[in-house]
Coordinates of C-alpha atoms in Angstrom, one line a residue:
X1 CA -0.4 -0.5 -0.1
X2 CA 1.3 3.9 -0.8
X3 CA 1.3 6.1 2.3
X4 CA 2.8 8.9 1.7
X5 CA 4.4 9.5 4.7
X6 CA 7.2 11.4 6.8
X7 CA 8.9 11.9 10.6
X8 CA 9.6 15.3 12.3
X9 CA 12.0 13.9 14.9
X10 CA 14.8 15.1 16.9
X11 CA 18.0 14.6 18.4
X12 CA 16.9 15.4 21.9
X13 CA 13.4 16.3 24.1
X14 CA 13.0 20.4 24.1
X15 CA 13.9 20.9 20.6
X16 CA 11.0 22.3 19.4
X17 CA 9.3 19.2 17.0
X18 CA 5.8 19.4 18.6
X19 CA 5.2 23.0 18.0
X20 CA 6.8 22.5 14.2
X21 CA 5.0 19.1 14.1
X22 CA 1.6 21.6 14.8
X23 CA 2.9 24.5 12.6
X24 CA 3.4 21.6 9.3
X25 CA -0.1 20.2 10.0
X26 CA -1.8 23.3 10.5
X27 CA 0.3 25.0 6.8
X28 CA -1.1 21.4 5.5
X29 CA -4.2 22.0 6.1
X30 CA -4.5 25.2 5.3
X31 CA -3.3 24.4 1.8
X32 CA -6.6 22.1 1.7
X33 CA -4.7 18.6 2.2
X34 CA -6.2 15.8 3.9
X35 CA -3.4 15.3 6.5
X36 CA -3.1 12.0 9.3
X37 CA -0.7 12.9 12.2
X38 CA 0.5 10.3 14.7
X39 CA 2.4 10.2 17.7
X40 CA 5.8 8.3 18.2
X41 CA 5.8 6.5 22.2
X42 CA 3.3 6.6 24.8
X43 CA 2.8 10.8 24.8
X44 CA -1.1 11.7 25.4
X45 CA -0.4 15.5 24.9
X46 CA 1.3 15.8 22.0
X47 CA -1.8 14.2 20.6
X48 CA -4.5 16.3 21.7
X49 CA -2.4 19.1 19.4
X50 CA -2.2 17.2 16.6
X51 CA -6.3 16.5 16.7
X52 CA -7.5 20.4 17.4
X53 CA -4.9 21.3 14.3
X54 CA -6.1 18.1 11.5
X55 CA -9.9 17.7 13.5
X56 CA -9.8 14.2 13.3
X57 CA -8.3 12.0 16.5
X58 CA -4.3 11.5 16.0
X59 CA -2.8 7.9 17.3
X60 CA 0.0 6.8 18.5
X61 CA 2.7 4.1 17.1
X62 CA 5.0 2.7 19.9
X63 CA 7.0 -0.6 19.1
X64 CA 6.7 -1.0 22.5
X65 CA 3.5 -2.0 22.8
X66 CA 2.9 -4.1 19.7
X67 CA 4.9 -6.4 17.3
X68 CA 6.2 -4.8 14.2
X69 CA 3.4 -6.6 12.0
X70 CA 1.0 -4.6 14.5
X71 CA 2.3 -1.7 13.9
X72 CA 2.1 -1.4 10.3
X73 CA -1.7 -2.4 10.0
X74 CA -2.4 0.3 13.4
X75 CA -0.5 2.7 10.6
X76 CA -2.0 2.2 7.5
X77 CA -5.6 1.2 8.6
X78 CA -5.7 5.3 9.7
X79 CA -2.4 6.6 6.5
X80 CA -5.1 4.8 4.2
X81 CA -7.5 7.5 4.8
X82 CA -5.5 10.4 4.5
X83 CA -3.6 12.7 1.3
X84 CA -0.2 12.5 3.8
X85 CA 0.6 11.5 7.0
X86 CA 2.9 13.4 9.7
X87 CA 4.6 11.5 12.2
X88 CA 5.7 13.2 15.9
X89 CA 9.1 11.4 16.9
X90 CA 9.3 11.1 21.6
X91 CA 12.7 12.2 22.7
X92 CA 15.5 11.9 21.1
X93 CA 15.5 10.1 17.7
X94 CA 17.8 7.1 19.1
X95 CA 16.7 6.8 22.7
X96 CA 14.3 3.8 23.1
X97 CA 12.8 1.4 26.2
X98 CA 14.7 1.9 29.4
X99 CA 16.7 5.1 27.9
X100 CA 19.4 2.2 26.9
X101 CA 18.3 0.4 24.1
X102 CA 16.5 1.0 20.3
X103 CA 13.5 -0.9 21.0
X104 CA 10.2 1.3 21.1
X105 CA 12.6 4.5 20.0
X106 CA 11.5 6.6 16.9
X107 CA 14.1 5.3 14.8
X108 CA 12.7 2.5 15.7
X109 CA 9.2 3.1 14.4
X110 CA 11.1 5.0 11.3
X111 CA 12.6 1.5 10.5
X112 CA 9.6 -1.1 11.1
X113 CA 7.4 1.7 8.8
X114 CA 9.6 2.4 6.5
X115 CA 9.7 6.4 7.2
X116 CA 11.8 9.0 5.7
X117 CA 12.9 11.1 8.7
X118 CA 13.0 14.9 8.9
X119 CA 15.4 16.1 12.2
X120 CA 14.8 19.6 13.9
X121 CA 18.0 20.6 15.1
X122 CA 18.0 23.7 17.9
X123 CA 20.1 25.6 17.0
X124 CA 20.3 27.9 19.9
X125 CA 23.7 28.6 21.5
X126 CA 25.3 27.0 18.2
X127 CA 26.2 27.8 14.7
X128 CA 29.3 25.6 12.7
X129 CA 28.5 23.3 15.5
X130 CA 25.6 21.7 14.4
X131 CA 27.8 20.0 11.6
X132 CA 28.9 17.5 13.8
X133 CA 25.8 17.3 15.5
X134 CA 24.0 16.2 12.3
X135 CA 27.0 13.9 11.3
X136 CA 26.1 12.0 13.9
X137 CA 22.8 11.1 14.1
X138 CA 23.1 10.4 10.5
X139 CA 25.6 7.7 10.6
X140 CA 24.9 6.3 13.8
X141 CA 22.8 3.8 11.6
X142 CA 22.8 3.4 8.1
X143 CA 19.2 2.7 8.3
X144 CA 18.7 6.4 10.1
X145 CA 16.2 6.8 7.5
X146 CA 16.7 10.7 8.3
X147 CA 16.4 12.6 5.1
X148 CA 16.5 16.1 5.6
X149 CA 16.5 18.5 8.5
X150 CA 14.8 22.0 10.1
X151 CA 17.0 24.4 11.4
X152 CA 15.4 25.3 15.1
X153 CA 15.8 28.7 16.4
X154 CA 18.2 29.8 13.5
X155 CA 19.0 33.4 13.1
X156 CA 17.3 34.5 9.3
X157 CA 21.1 36.3 9.0
X158 CA 23.0 33.5 9.3
X159 CA 20.7 30.3 8.0
X160 CA 21.8 30.9 4.8
X161 CA 25.4 30.5 5.3
X162 CA 24.7 27.2 7.8
X163 CA 22.5 26.2 5.6
X164 CA 25.2 25.7 2.7
X165 CA 27.7 24.3 5.2
X166 CA 25.4 21.7 6.6
X167 CA 24.6 20.2 2.5
X168 CA 28.0 20.0 1.8
X169 CA 29.7 19.3 4.9
X170 CA 26.7 16.7 6.0
X171 CA 25.2 15.5 2.2
X172 CA 21.9 16.5 3.9
X173 CA 19.0 18.9 2.7
X174 CA 18.0 21.7 4.9
X175 CA 14.9 21.9 4.5
X176 CA 14.4 25.4 6.2
X177 CA 14.7 26.8 9.5
X178 CA 12.2 27.9 11.6
X179 CA 13.3 31.6 14.0
X180 CA 12.9 32.1 17.2
X181 CA 8.7 32.5 17.9
X182 CA 8.1 33.6 21.5
X183 CA 4.4 34.3 20.9
X184 CA 3.6 30.8 19.6
X185 CA 5.0 29.4 22.9
X186 CA 2.9 26.5 23.8
X187 CA 3.5 26.5 27.9
X188 CA 4.1 23.3 30.2
X189 CA 2.7 21.6 33.2
X190 CA 3.9 19.5 35.2
X191 CA 3.3 16.6 33.0
X192 CA 4.4 17.8 29.6
X193 CA 2.5 20.6 27.5
X194 CA -0.5 21.5 28.8
X195 CA -3.7 20.4 26.9
X196 CA -4.5 22.4 24.3
X197 CA -7.9 23.4 26.4
X198 CA -5.4 25.7 28.9
X199 CA -3.4 27.2 25.8
X200 CA -4.5 31.1 25.4
X201 CA -5.3 31.8 21.5
X202 CA -4.3 28.9 20.4
X203 CA -5.0 28.8 17.2
X204 CA -3.8 32.1 16.7
X205 CA -0.5 30.4 18.3
X206 CA -0.7 27.8 15.5
X207 CA -1.8 30.2 12.5
X208 CA 1.3 32.6 13.5
X209 CA 3.4 28.5 13.6
X210 CA 2.0 27.8 10.3
X211 CA 2.5 31.5 8.2
X212 CA 6.6 31.7 9.8
X213 CA 7.0 27.9 8.6
X214 CA 5.3 28.9 5.0
X215 CA 8.0 31.0 4.1
X216 CA 10.9 29.1 6.2
X217 CA 10.6 25.9 5.5
X218 CA 10.3 24.6 2.3
X219 CA 6.8 22.2 2.7
X220 CA 6.8 21.3 -1.2
X221 CA 10.4 19.6 -0.2
X222 CA 8.8 17.8 2.7
X223 CA 6.4 16.6 0.7
X224 CA 8.4 15.2 -1.6
X225 CA 9.7 13.4 1.1
X226 CA 6.1 11.7 2.2
X227 CA 5.8 10.9 -1.6
X228 CA 9.1 9.4 -2.2
X229 CA 8.3 7.0 1.0
X230 CA 8.3 2.6 0.1
X231 CA 5.2 0.9 0.1
X232 CA 4.4 -0.8 3.0
X233 CA 2.9 -4.5 3.5
X234 CA 0.4 -5.9 6.4
X235 CA -1.2 -8.3 7.3
X236 CA -4.7 -7.7 9.0
X237 CA -4.5 -9.3 12.5
X238 CA -7.2 -11.8 14.0
X239 CA -9.2 -9.4 16.7
X240 CA -11.4 -11.4 18.7
X241 CA -14.8 -11.0 18.2
X242 CA -17.0 -11.0 21.8
X243 CA -20.4 -9.9 21.0
X244 CA -20.9 -11.8 17.6
X245 CA -24.1 -10.4 15.6
X246 CA -24.9 -8.8 18.5
X247 CA -22.8 -5.8 17.7
X248 CA -23.6 -2.3 18.9
X249 CA -25.9 -3.9 21.9
X250 CA -23.4 -3.1 24.5
X251 CA -22.9 0.6 25.8
X252 CA -19.9 1.8 27.0
X253 CA -19.3 4.7 29.3
X254 CA -16.3 6.9 28.5
X255 CA -15.1 10.0 30.9
X256 CA -14.1 12.9 28.8
X257 CA -12.9 16.5 29.9
X258 CA -10.7 18.8 31.4
X259 CA -9.9 16.3 33.9
X260 CA -10.4 12.9 32.0
X261 CA -9.1 12.9 28.8
X262 CA -5.7 10.6 28.4
X263 CA -7.4 8.3 26.4
X264 CA -5.4 5.7 23.5
X265 CA -7.4 6.6 20.3
X266 CA -6.9 2.8 19.3
X267 CA -8.1 1.7 22.8
X268 CA -11.4 2.7 21.8
X269 CA -11.8 1.7 18.6
X270 CA -10.8 -1.1 19.1
X271 CA -13.6 -1.7 21.5
X272 CA -16.3 -0.3 18.7
X273 CA -14.4 -2.7 16.7
X274 CA -15.6 -5.7 19.0
X275 CA -19.4 -4.2 18.9
X276 CA -19.2 -1.5 21.5
X277 CA -21.1 1.7 21.7
X278 CA -19.0 4.4 23.8
X279 CA -20.7 6.7 25.5
X280 CA -18.7 10.2 26.5
X281 CA -19.6 11.7 29.6
X282 CA -18.3 14.1 31.7
X283 CA -17.8 14.2 35.4
X284 CA -17.1 17.4 36.2
X285 CA -20.1 18.9 34.5
X286 CA -23.0 15.5 34.3
X287 CA -25.0 15.0 37.3
X288 CA -24.7 11.3 36.6
X289 CA -23.6 8.8 34.6
X290 CA -25.5 8.1 31.3
X291 CA -28.4 6.1 30.6
X292 CA -28.3 2.6 29.9
X293 CA -24.6 1.5 30.3
X294 CA -23.1 -1.7 30.6
X295 CA -19.2 -0.4 31.0
X296 CA -17.8 2.6 32.8
X297 CA -14.0 3.9 31.4
X298 CA -12.5 6.1 33.9
X299 CA -8.8 7.5 31.8
X300 CA -6.3 9.6 33.5
X301 CA -5.7 12.7 33.4
X302 CA -5.5 16.4 35.6
X303 CA -8.2 15.0 38.2
X304 CA -5.9 16.9 40.9
X305 CA -6.8 20.0 39.0
X306 CA -10.4 19.9 39.3
X307 CA -10.5 18.1 42.9
X308 CA -12.6 20.9 44.4
X309 CA -15.0 21.2 41.4
X310 CA -15.1 17.4 41.5
X311 CA -16.2 16.4 45.4
X312 CA -18.6 19.1 45.5
X313 CA -20.0 17.4 41.9
X314 CA -21.8 14.5 44.5
X315 CA -24.4 13.0 43.1
X316 CA -21.9 12.2 40.2
X317 CA -19.5 10.3 42.9
X318 CA -22.6 8.7 44.4
X319 CA -24.1 7.5 40.6
X320 CA -20.5 5.9 40.1
X321 CA -20.2 4.7 43.4
X322 CA -23.5 3.0 43.1
X323 CA -23.4 1.7 39.2
X324 CA -20.3 0.0 40.4
X325 CA -21.2 -1.6 44.1
X326 CA -24.3 -3.0 42.2
X327 CA -22.4 -4.5 39.5
X328 CA -20.8 -2.3 36.5
X329 CA -17.9 -3.1 34.8
X330 CA -15.1 -0.5 35.3
X331 CA -11.1 0.5 34.3
X332 CA -9.9 2.9 35.5
X333 CA -6.1 3.9 35.0
X334 CA -4.5 6.6 37.2
X335 CA -6.5 9.7 37.0
X336 CA -9.2 8.0 37.1
X337 CA -7.6 5.6 39.5
X338 CA -7.2 8.1 41.7
X339 CA -10.9 9.7 41.3
X340 CA -11.7 6.5 42.9
X341 CA -10.0 6.9 46.3
X342 CA -11.9 7.5 49.3
X343 CA -9.3 10.4 49.5
X344 CA -7.7 12.8 46.6
X345 CA -4.7 15.0 47.4
X346 CA -4.6 18.0 45.0
X347 CA -1.2 19.6 43.8
X348 CA -1.0 21.9 47.1
X349 CA -1.3 19.0 49.4
X350 CA -5.5 20.0 50.0
X351 CA -7.1 16.6 50.3
X352 CA -10.8 16.0 48.8
X353 CA -13.6 13.4 48.8
X354 CA -13.9 11.1 45.7
X355 CA -15.9 7.9 44.3
X356 CA -15.4 6.2 47.9
X357 CA -14.7 3.1 45.8
X358 CA -10.9 2.8 46.8
X359 CA -10.4 2.5 50.9
X360 CA -7.3 4.9 50.8
X361 CA -6.1 7.9 50.0
X362 CA -4.3 9.5 46.3
X363 CA -1.7 11.5 47.6
X364 CA 1.0 14.2 45.8
X365 CA 4.5 13.4 45.8
X366 CA 7.5 15.1 45.0
X367 CA 9.0 13.7 41.9
X368 CA 8.0 11.2 39.6
X369 CA 8.0 7.8 41.5
X370 CA 7.4 5.2 38.9
X371 CA 7.7 6.4 35.7
X372 CA 7.9 4.7 32.0
X373 CA 6.8 1.2 30.2
X374 CA 6.0 -2.4 32.3
X375 CA 4.9 -5.1 31.6
X376 CA 1.9 -6.6 33.8
X377 CA 1.1 -10.0 34.6
X378 CA -2.0 -11.1 36.0
X379 CA -1.8 -12.6 39.7
X380 CA -4.9 -14.4 39.6
X381 CA -8.0 -14.0 37.7
X382 CA -10.0 -11.2 37.0
X383 CA -12.1 -8.8 34.2
X384 CA -8.9 -9.0 31.9
X385 CA -8.4 -11.9 31.3
X386 CA -7.4 -15.0 33.7
X387 CA -3.7 -15.6 36.2
X388 CA -0.8 -15.0 34.4
X389 CA -2.3 -12.7 31.1
X390 CA -0.1 -10.0 30.2
X391 CA -0.4 -6.5 28.9
X392 CA 2.0 -3.7 28.2
X393 CA 1.4 -0.8 29.7
X394 CA 3.1 3.0 30.3
X395 CA 2.9 4.9 33.7
X396 CA 3.7 8.6 34.9
X397 CA 2.6 10.4 37.2
X398 CA 3.6 12.7 40.6
X399 CA 1.3 10.6 43.0
X400 CA 0.7 7.3 44.8
X401 CA -1.9 5.4 47.1
X402 CA -1.9 4.0 50.3
X403 CA -4.2 1.4 48.5
X404 CA -2.5 0.7 45.0
X405 CA -3.8 -3.4 44.2
X406 CA -2.1 -6.8 44.0
X407 CA -4.0 -8.1 41.1
X408 CA -1.2 -7.7 38.7
X409 CA 2.8 -8.0 38.6
X410 CA 4.6 -5.0 37.0
X411 CA 8.3 -5.5 35.6
X412 CA 10.1 -2.6 34.4
X413 CA 12.1 -3.6 30.6
X414 CA 15.9 -4.1 30.8
X415 CA 15.9 -3.4 34.8
X416 CA 15.4 -5.0 38.2
X417 CA 12.8 -3.2 39.2
X418 CA 9.2 -4.4 40.1
X419 CA 6.0 -4.5 41.9
X420 CA 2.2 -5.1 42.3
X421 CA -0.5 -2.9 41.0
X422 CA -4.0 -2.9 40.5
X423 CA -7.5 -4.0 42.1
X424 CA -8.1 -6.8 39.6
X425 CA -11.9 -7.9 40.3
X426 CA -14.0 -10.2 38.4
X427 CA -16.3 -6.9 37.2
X428 CA -13.2 -3.6 37.7
X429 CA -9.5 -3.2 36.8
X430 CA -8.4 -0.2 39.0
X431 CA -4.9 1.1 38.7
X432 CA -1.9 3.7 37.8
X433 CA -0.7 2.0 34.4
X434 CA -2.2 3.2 31.2
X435 CA -3.4 -0.5 29.5
X436 CA -2.5 -0.5 26.0
X437 CA -5.1 -3.1 24.2
X438 CA -3.5 -3.8 21.1
X439 CA -0.8 -5.4 22.8
X440 CA -3.3 -7.9 24.1
X441 CA -6.7 -7.9 22.6
X442 CA -8.3 -11.1 24.2
X443 CA -8.0 -8.5 27.9
X444 CA -9.8 -6.0 25.7
X445 CA -12.5 -8.9 24.7
X446 CA -12.8 -9.9 28.8
X447 CA -14.5 -6.4 29.2
X448 CA -16.6 -6.7 26.5
X449 CA -17.6 -10.0 27.6
X450 CA -18.4 -8.3 31.2
X451 CA -20.2 -5.5 29.9
X452 CA -22.6 -7.9 27.6
X453 CA -23.0 -10.2 31.0
X454 CA -23.5 -7.3 32.8
X455 CA -26.6 -6.2 30.2
X456 CA -27.8 -10.2 30.3
X457 CA -28.1 -9.9 34.2
X458 CA -30.0 -6.6 34.2
X459 CA -31.9 -7.5 31.3
X460 CA -33.2 -10.8 33.4
X461 CA -33.5 -8.4 36.6
X462 CA -36.4 -6.6 34.6
X463 CA -38.5 -9.6 33.6

């Protein structure tokens, strides 16, 4: 399958690749092109900005979460519907699992998907010194896939000379430069960038960046690189079909608002593919759960920033508590898990009441406690599968709990660190890990089956 594509990567985090990626997407949309966007790795926030620009969901592509065949399938399933796909890298281009492996890196994704790469080089504080940096990045691997560079934070007056030096000594095309654009800066928060809803004048910032890029970056050359990408082959994986011909008859409520917004779009797509209907609601603004639901998902997000509002919405907390106590199947991750606690701290250490399903307290810590990829193995039978069920996941949080659960065992890749986590029973799985369903679609199928069982039980009660 032909799928024009290009990756925007960098030598390190903080090089400006997210803002440049969004500016490129905005410029392409202004040309009338139908662009698709992907984020390498487990990031939730960058995809929200991509989605805001292109108007359709951005998806994650992560070589740690699933094998190469599945990764190509997930990419092409979405990319085939668009004119061009822009992939944003993660961290430094060669930084992978545990910080010491190439596996899971942006390079790994480019290799698997045979994607041409444009390297964003942060030139702040450098001029000719960028030459050996670029040479090293390009030559570190024979199949680096790096085909061009964009010089970020580059002086317009210095650019022509530096461009010529780079092209002559590195043998690589310089696609342009980006001068400092202070009016387009996007602020940061403790989990990374703020979400799009938290950025004042976001459209104006993105329009400004797009205007700058149209004048300083050769977008036609970038599109030519994308169009020259090799054709890809894939096989459609076998996906469980828990509902059979009863698709659309199971409704799963999924929290989505400013407090709960961290979703892998492919997780929701997989549930839909299995026949579930996703019904969104807001724990911040709605008074109760949606009617006629058979399952519940509470994702991560920023409940600590809205703890007072969540506490004051007592009717929603009571609605969730009673529904789950009465057997409603439920999944809760990170911020959603914190919300289910009896007590939850905010960023200042103030204590607020949560839903009360977890008999414990979610509390603020001074630093990242458990961070990065993990492999989960079920210690006992629960809603996601039997003892021994494996899932891949990710953690990133500044909070901890007095009651983390013990139904799964978490193991860090390439590290000795391991621990027990997650409250998992026949009808629930609540914990800090963010799960990726395509690492084990059977786990998602078990959740959908539990929702179908709950629906049948409710129908039997009515008759």
